[in-house]
CSV table of C-alpha atoms in Angstrom, one decimal:
chain,number,residue,atom,x,y,z
A,5,GLN,CA,0.3,-0.1,0.0
A,6,SER,CA,1.3,3.4,-0.9
A,7,ALA,CA,-1.1,6.0,0.7
A,8,LEU,CA,-4.4,6.4,2.2
A,9,THR,CA,-7.2,7.3,0.2
A,10,GLN,CA,-8.8,10.9,0.4
A,11,PRO,CA,-11.2,12.6,-1.8
A,12,ALA,CA,-9.5,15.0,-4.0
A,13,SER,CA,-11.9,18.0,-3.0
A,14,VAL,CA,-14.7,18.8,-0.7
A,15,SER,CA,-16.8,22.0,-0.5
A,16,GLY,CA,-19.1,23.7,1.8
A,17,SER,CA,-20.7,27.2,2.5
A,18,PRO,CA,-19.9,29.1,5.6
A,19,GLY,CA,-21.4,27.9,8.8
A,20,GLN,CA,-21.9,24.3,7.2
A,21,SER,CA,-20.3,21.2,8.3
A,22,ILE,CA,-18.2,19.0,6.1
A,23,THR,CA,-16.3,15.7,6.8
A,24,ILE,CA,-13.3,14.3,4.9
A,25,SER,CA,-12.8,10.7,4.7
A,26,CYS,CA,-9.5,8.9,5.0
A,27,ILE,CA,-9.6,5.0,3.8
A,28,GLY,CA,-6.8,2.5,4.8
A,29,THR,CA,-6.5,-1.1,5.7
A,30,ILE,CA,-6.6,-3.4,8.8
A,31,SER,CA,-2.6,-3.0,8.8
A,32,ASP,CA,-2.8,0.9,9.5
A,33,ILE,CA,-6.0,2.9,10.1
A,34,GLY,CA,-7.8,-0.3,11.2
A,35,GLY,CA,-5.2,-1.8,13.5
A,36,PHE,CA,-4.2,1.2,15.6
A,37,ASP,CA,-5.7,4.4,17.1
A,38,LEU,CA,-2.9,6.5,15.7
A,39,VAL,CA,-4.8,8.7,13.0
A,40,SER,CA,-3.6,12.2,12.7
A,41,TRP,CA,-4.7,15.0,10.5
A,42,TYR,CA,-2.8,18.1,9.2
A,43,GLN,CA,-3.9,21.4,7.8
A,44,HIS,CA,-1.3,22.5,5.1
A,45,ASP,CA,-1.2,26.1,3.5
A,46,PRO,CA,1.3,26.2,0.4
A,47,GLY,CA,4.3,27.8,1.6
A,48,SER,CA,4.1,26.7,5.2
A,49,SER,CA,4.7,23.4,7.1
A,50,PRO,CA,2.0,21.2,7.8
A,51,LYS,CA,0.0,21.7,11.1
A,52,LEU,CA,-1.4,19.2,13.4
A,53,ILE,CA,-5.2,19.5,14.1
A,54,ILE,CA,-6.0,16.0,15.2
A,55,TYR,CA,-3.8,13.3,16.7
A,56,GLU,CA,-4.6,9.7,18.0
A,57,VAL,CA,-8.1,9.7,16.0
A,58,ASN,CA,-9.7,12.5,18.0
A,59,LYS,CA,-7.3,14.3,20.3
A,60,ARG,CA,-6.8,18.2,19.6
A,61,PRO,CA,-3.4,19.9,20.3
A,62,SER,CA,-3.6,22.8,22.5
A,63,GLY,CA,-4.7,26.0,20.4
A,64,VAL,CA,-6.6,24.2,17.8
A,65,SER,CA,-10.2,25.2,17.4
A,66,ASN,CA,-12.9,22.7,18.7
A,67,ARG,CA,-14.6,23.2,15.2
A,68,PHE,CA,-12.1,20.3,14.2
A,69,SER,CA,-13.1,16.7,15.4
A,70,GLY,CA,-11.8,13.4,14.3
A,71,SER,CA,-13.3,10.0,14.4
A,72,LYS,CA,-12.7,6.5,13.1
A,73,SER,CA,-14.9,3.2,12.0
A,74,GLY,CA,-13.2,0.2,11.1
A,75,ASN,CA,-10.6,1.1,8.3
A,76,THR,CA,-11.8,4.7,7.7
A,77,ALA,CA,-11.0,7.8,9.5
A,78,SER,CA,-12.8,11.1,9.2
A,79,LEU,CA,-12.2,14.8,9.8
A,80,THR,CA,-15.2,16.9,10.5
A,81,ILE,CA,-14.9,20.8,10.3
A,82,SER,CA,-18.2,22.4,11.7
A,83,GLY,CA,-19.1,26.0,11.4
A,84,LEU,CA,-16.9,26.2,8.1
A,85,GLN,CA,-15.1,29.5,8.0
A,86,ALA,CA,-13.2,31.0,5.0
A,87,GLU,CA,-9.9,30.7,6.8
A,88,ASP,CA,-10.4,26.8,6.6
A,89,GLU,CA,-9.9,26.8,2.9
A,90,THR,CA,-6.7,24.9,2.4
A,91,ASP,CA,-5.2,21.3,2.0
A,92,TYR,CA,-5.8,18.6,4.5
A,93,TYR,CA,-4.0,15.4,4.8
A,94,CYS,CA,-4.5,12.3,7.3
A,95,SER,CA,-1.9,10.1,8.4
A,96,SER,CA,-1.6,6.7,10.1
A,97,TYR,CA,0.8,4.6,12.1
A,98,ALA,CA,1.8,1.2,10.9
A,99,PRO,CA,4.7,-0.9,12.4
A,100,SER,CA,7.8,0.6,11.1
A,101,ARG,CA,5.9,2.8,8.7
A,102,ARG,CA,3.8,5.9,8.6
A,103,PHE,CA,1.4,6.6,5.8
A,104,PHE,CA,-0.2,9.8,4.6
A,105,GLY,CA,-3.4,10.3,2.7
A,106,THR,CA,-3.5,11.4,-0.7
A,107,GLY,CA,-4.8,15.1,0.4
A,108,THR,CA,-7.9,16.9,0.1
A,109,LYS,CA,-8.7,20.3,-1.2
A,110,VAL,CA,-11.4,22.2,1.1
A,111,THR,CA,-13.0,24.8,-1.0
A,112,VAL,CA,-15.3,27.5,1.1
A,113,LEU,CA,-18.1,28.5,-1.3
B,18,GLN,CA,9.4,25.0,23.0
B,19,VAL,CA,10.7,22.6,20.5
B,20,GLN,CA,12.1,23.9,17.1
B,21,LEU,CA,13.4,22.0,14.1
B,22,GLN,CA,15.3,23.5,11.2
B,23,GLU,CA,16.2,21.9,7.9
B,24,SER,CA,19.6,22.9,6.1
B,25,GLY,CA,21.5,21.7,3.1
B,26,PRO,CA,22.0,22.6,-0.5
B,27,GLY,CA,18.9,23.8,-2.8
B,28,LEU,CA,20.2,22.2,-5.9
B,29,VAL,CA,21.6,18.9,-6.5
B,30,LYS,CA,22.7,17.3,-9.8
B,31,PRO,CA,21.0,14.1,-11.1
B,32,SER,CA,22.7,10.9,-9.9
B,33,GLU,CA,24.4,12.5,-7.2
B,34,THR,CA,23.6,12.1,-3.4
B,35,LEU,CA,21.2,14.8,-1.4
B,36,SER,CA,22.1,15.7,1.9
B,37,LEU,CA,20.0,17.3,4.7
B,38,THR,CA,20.2,18.0,8.2
B,39,CYS,CA,17.8,18.8,10.6
B,40,ILE,CA,18.8,20.8,13.7
B,41,VAL,CA,16.9,20.3,16.8
B,42,SER,CA,16.4,22.8,19.7
B,43,GLY,CA,14.3,22.4,22.8
B,44,ASP,CA,14.5,18.5,22.8
B,45,SER,CA,17.1,15.7,22.7
B,46,ILE,CA,17.1,13.3,19.8
B,47,SER,CA,18.7,10.9,22.4
B,48,ASP,CA,16.2,10.6,25.0
B,49,GLY,CA,14.3,7.7,23.1
B,50,ASN,CA,10.9,9.0,23.5
B,51,ASN,CA,10.1,10.2,20.2
B,52,TYR,CA,10.5,9.1,16.5
B,53,TRP,CA,12.3,11.7,14.2
B,54,SER,CA,11.2,11.6,10.6
B,55,TRP,CA,12.0,13.2,7.2
B,56,ILE,CA,8.8,13.7,5.0
B,57,ARG,CA,8.8,15.4,1.5
B,58,GLN,CA,6.3,16.9,-0.9
B,59,PRO,CA,6.9,17.2,-4.7
B,60,PRO,CA,5.5,20.3,-6.3
B,61,GLY,CA,1.9,19.9,-6.9
B,62,LYS,CA,1.6,16.5,-5.2
B,63,GLY,CA,1.2,15.1,-1.7
B,64,LEU,CA,2.9,14.4,1.3
B,65,GLU,CA,5.4,11.4,1.5
B,66,TRP,CA,6.9,9.9,4.5
B,67,ILE,CA,10.6,9.1,4.0
B,68,GLY,CA,11.6,7.3,7.2
B,69,TYR,CA,12.6,8.0,10.8
B,70,ILE,CA,15.0,7.2,13.5
B,71,TYR,CA,14.2,6.5,17.0
B,72,ASP,CA,16.1,5.4,20.1
B,73,ILE,CA,19.3,6.5,18.2
B,74,GLY,CA,20.2,3.3,16.7
B,75,THR,CA,17.1,2.1,14.9
B,76,ALA,CA,15.9,3.6,11.6
B,77,ASN,CA,12.8,2.5,9.3
B,78,TYR,CA,12.3,3.6,5.7
B,79,ASN,CA,9.6,3.8,3.2
B,80,PRO,CA,9.8,0.6,1.2
B,81,SER,CA,9.6,2.8,-2.1
B,82,LEU,CA,12.8,4.5,-1.1
B,83,LYS,CA,14.7,2.2,1.1
B,84,SER,CA,17.3,1.4,-1.1
B,85,ARG,CA,18.6,4.9,-1.4
B,86,VAL,CA,17.9,6.4,2.0
B,87,THR,CA,19.9,6.6,5.0
B,88,ILE,CA,18.8,8.4,8.1
B,89,SER,CA,21.4,9.0,10.9
B,90,PRO,CA,21.7,10.7,14.1
B,91,ASP,CA,24.5,13.1,15.4
B,92,THR,CA,24.0,13.0,19.1
B,93,SER,CA,26.8,15.6,19.8
B,94,LYS,CA,25.3,18.2,17.6
B,95,ASN,CA,21.6,17.1,18.6
B,96,HIS,CA,20.5,16.8,14.7
B,97,PHE,CA,19.5,13.9,12.4
B,98,SER,CA,20.6,13.8,8.7
B,99,LEU,CA,19.1,12.4,5.5
B,100,LYS,CA,21.0,11.1,2.7
B,101,LEU,CA,19.3,10.2,-0.7
B,102,SER,CA,21.4,8.6,-3.2
B,103,SER,CA,21.2,8.4,-6.9
B,104,VAL,CA,18.7,11.4,-7.1
B,105,SER,CA,16.6,12.3,-10.2
B,106,PRO,CA,14.3,15.2,-11.0
B,107,ALA,CA,11.4,13.0,-9.5
B,108,ASP,CA,13.1,13.7,-6.1
B,109,THR,CA,12.6,17.4,-6.5
B,110,ALA,CA,10.7,18.3,-3.6
B,111,ILE,CA,10.1,20.4,-0.1
B,112,TYR,CA,11.9,18.1,2.6
B,113,TYR,CA,10.5,18.7,6.0
B,114,CYS,CA,11.8,17.1,9.1
B,115,ALA,CA,9.3,16.3,12.1
B,116,ARG,CA,9.0,15.0,15.6
B,117,ASP,CA,6.7,12.0,15.7
B,118,GLN,CA,5.0,11.7,18.9
B,119,ARG,CA,2.1,9.5,18.0
B,120,GLY,CA,1.6,12.4,15.5
B,121,PHE,CA,3.8,14.6,13.7
B,122,HIS,CA,3.5,17.4,16.3
B,123,VAL,CA,6.3,19.5,15.3
B,124,TRP,CA,7.7,20.3,12.0
B,125,GLY,CA,10.4,22.2,10.5
B,126,PRO,CA,9.9,25.1,8.0
B,127,GLY,CA,10.9,22.8,5.1
B,128,THR,CA,13.6,23.2,2.6
B,129,MET,CA,13.3,23.1,-1.2
B,130,VAL,CA,15.6,21.0,-3.0
B,131,THR,CA,15.6,20.9,-6.9
B,132,ILE,CA,17.2,18.1,-8.8
B,133,SER,CA,18.7,19.6,-11.9
B,134,SER,CA,21.8,19.6,-14.0
C-alpha cells in the first residue's frame, strides 16, 4: 500500500459542516488508534490539528473533530469558515511505517 | 519550545546524493521517547513519508525509497541527517523534518531541493 485514500476535494458554505474521509486497511488505520490530521497551507509547514484519532492539540479550534470506524478515519470541520480553505492530509501509524493520505482540498463556497 | 530547522543545498545534480540536516532545539534526539522523521512534498503532489530514526540506533524507511535512503543521528550536535542517493528530477521536493510523537506534532519550515543539472 502506498497511501491512504482521501477525496480530492470537498466544499461547503460558511457555517456548514463538512467531513473528509481517509480510507486505509486493517494494517494501518484499522489496526491502531494512531490517526492524525494536518492542515497544510502552501508555503508553510503542515499543522497538526488532530492526533490519536480524536485528540486536539492545544490551540486548535474545537470546530475540528476526528473519528474512526473500521478502516476509515474522518475529519469533520464544523461551522466552516473562509480561513479553513486549504489542503488537509490524514496520516496513520503502521509498524515500522507511516502513511499519508492523498490529500483533500477544502473549498469554502 | 521544540524547534526544528532543515539545512542543506537547494540544488543537487542528477545521480548525486542529496544530503540534508535537521537541527533540533528544545528536545534531545537521544532521549528515546520520540521518532524523528523526514517527509517530502513534490511540487503539486501530496506528502510522502521518507523514514525515521528513534532511540538513536534504529531507522525505518519507506519501502519505495529504502534502497537509496539513510537517516542517521549526530547526538553530539543534536541533529539528524537524511541522505538520498542516485537522485533524479522526481526527487525534487520540499523536504521537512518532524518530531513524531504519535502524530507529527512539530515540523521544520521545510527546505526546497531541486534536482537539475
